[in-house]
Amino acid sequence: MLLQGLTPESKCEVIDVEAELQRWQHCGPMAGHRDRAFRRFEPTFRFAYDLYLQWHREPLDALADRIEGAYERQLPPCDRLDRETVMTIVAAVWERMGGRLQACRVPATARPRSRPETRQPPPPA
């Protein structure tokens, strides 16, 4: 299954989700859960790729509220995982796809740097 999405610049992003799932099954954050047990995680991985295609231009930390709401709307209760596992999977997918995990923030207390002072030679003695 290939998922596609159009970015605001009309650039198409394509991900081979089936190949990605195979990769995660063998070497991902849930690697200890092989074969049948891994199937429990598949809906969340698919959700993470959908989320990435829709919001990849945004830093992941800015999407926390949207993620929780979308996860509850899109996955039936029987397929849902706990919040910590969901966020681990989403962050792993985001990182693998090259998405930003955190927004660049300037602390409110930061002040713009002034120009460096030019040192004056000491007065003659």
Coordinates of C-alpha atoms in Angstrom, one line a residue, residues 115-123:
R115 CA 27.6 44.4 18.6
P116 CA 30.9 43.3 20.1
E117 CA 32.7 46.1 21.9
T118 CA 35.9 47.3 20.3
R119 CA 38.7 47.4 22.8
Q120 CA 40.5 50.6 23.3
P121 CA 44.2 50.4 23.9
P122 CA 45.2 51.4 27.5
P123 CA 46.1 55.1 28.0

